[in-house]
């Protein structure tokens, strides 16, 4: 495979210090053998500086799972982009469906987050995806379009989009490859035409594991994957990272 693939591990609110250290050390062993993958690990906030120190001099990069849309202020419990940057994060996941659902994040809020992330020269990994009802009613492209329209500024040189159908996250269900490609094609055309963004890095996320990974990642239109549950298991990650 010639294309470099982007693998984003979304650890969500999992792993303590001991578990994170063990997993990272095991991943580093794998990484030293392979090069056609860029692996970004996104731990929960308190683990970020700890994991950053463990990956020094390795090819793994670090990302955050969220950030606040203001630089600083009275926002109890939130995390600023300044400290995320200082903790060596090069990426921030934004707009994940769990944030949209549990924290009531709207497209408008997500757009403000995208703006502040970009202003600090960090790369947003923007998650978009439709619910099962929208898929069944065949309204999914409409929903995705609305998310793209509202969450992304115009004229960026590139953007990373993670297409994560909500019904596929943590369920073991995945869309057929043709369904993923239909969305990829739609997103790419929309962003080129309406947002004047020439380069779209398209990731798929939702129940990716070592069984379905090959089929998804082998496609030249898919630039990588955002992986939740399987990213916590070294056996899974070994298969995934050595495939690329
Ligand atoms: P999953 O999560 O791989 O466990 O489905 C993906 C995600 O939520 O990013």
Short mmCIF file of N, CA and C in Angstrom, two decimals, residues 1 5 174-178 180-181 204 208-222 243:
data_model
loop_
_atom_site.label_atom_id
_atom_site.label_comp_id
_atom_site.label_asym_id
_atom_site.label_seq_id
_atom_site.Cartn_x
_atom_site.Cartn_y
_atom_site.Cartn_z
N UNK A 1 0.85 -1.20 0.00
CA UNK A 1 0.00 0.00 0.00
C UNK A 1 0.89 1.26 0.00
N UNK A 5 -1.65 6.03 5.57
CA UNK A 5 -2.98 6.04 6.18
C UNK A 5 -2.91 6.64 7.58
N UNK A 174 -21.45 -1.80 10.74
CA UNK A 174 -20.73 -0.86 9.87
C UNK A 174 -21.49 -0.73 8.55
N UNK A 175 -21.37 0.41 7.91
CA UNK A 175 -22.00 0.54 6.60
C UNK A 175 -21.26 -0.33 5.59
N UNK A 176 -21.91 -0.62 4.48
CA UNK A 176 -21.21 -1.32 3.41
C UNK A 176 -20.20 -0.36 2.80
N UNK A 177 -19.18 -0.91 2.18
CA UNK A 177 -18.12 -0.06 1.63
C UNK A 177 -18.69 0.93 0.59
N UNK A 178 -19.70 0.48 -0.18
CA UNK A 178 -20.31 1.40 -1.17
C UNK A 178 -21.00 2.56 -0.47
N UNK A 180 -20.07 3.88 2.42
CA UNK A 180 -19.02 4.79 2.89
C UNK A 180 -18.50 5.63 1.71
N UNK A 181 -18.32 4.98 0.59
CA UNK A 181 -17.79 5.69 -0.58
C UNK A 181 -18.78 6.71 -1.14
N UNK A 204 -12.91 7.04 8.08
CA UNK A 204 -14.16 6.39 8.49
C UNK A 204 -14.02 5.98 9.95
N UNK A 208 -14.83 0.06 13.83
CA UNK A 208 -13.68 -0.45 13.07
C UNK A 208 -12.91 -1.41 13.97
N UNK A 209 -12.59 -2.58 13.43
CA UNK A 209 -11.75 -3.52 14.17
C UNK A 209 -10.89 -4.29 13.17
N UNK A 210 -10.14 -5.25 13.69
CA UNK A 210 -9.19 -5.93 12.80
C UNK A 210 -9.90 -6.79 11.75
N UNK A 211 -11.16 -7.12 11.98
CA UNK A 211 -11.90 -7.92 10.98
C UNK A 211 -12.36 -7.12 9.77
N UNK A 212 -12.82 -5.91 10.03
CA UNK A 212 -13.36 -5.13 8.90
C UNK A 212 -12.36 -4.08 8.38
N UNK A 213 -11.27 -3.91 9.11
CA UNK A 213 -10.31 -2.84 8.81
C UNK A 213 -9.76 -2.92 7.38
N UNK A 214 -9.32 -4.12 6.99
CA UNK A 214 -8.67 -4.27 5.68
C UNK A 214 -9.55 -3.77 4.54
N UNK A 215 -10.82 -4.20 4.62
CA UNK A 215 -11.73 -3.85 3.55
C UNK A 215 -11.90 -2.33 3.45
N UNK A 216 -11.96 -1.69 4.62
CA UNK A 216 -12.18 -0.25 4.63
C UNK A 216 -10.92 0.49 4.18
N UNK A 217 -9.81 0.13 4.79
CA UNK A 217 -8.58 0.92 4.59
C UNK A 217 -7.91 0.64 3.26
N UNK A 218 -8.22 -0.49 2.67
CA UNK A 218 -7.61 -0.84 1.39
C UNK A 218 -8.09 0.03 0.25
N UNK A 219 -9.14 0.79 0.48
CA UNK A 219 -9.70 1.62 -0.58
C UNK A 219 -8.94 2.94 -0.68
N UNK A 220 -8.56 3.30 -1.89
CA UNK A 220 -7.71 4.50 -2.04
C UNK A 220 -8.46 5.80 -1.72
N UNK A 221 -9.80 5.76 -1.69
CA UNK A 221 -10.56 6.96 -1.36
C UNK A 221 -10.66 7.19 0.15
N UNK A 222 -10.29 6.19 0.90
CA UNK A 222 -10.39 6.30 2.37
C UNK A 222 -8.98 6.46 2.94
N UNK A 243 -0.99 -3.82 9.23
CA UNK A 243 -1.59 -3.98 7.90
C UNK A 243 -1.19 -2.85 6.98
#
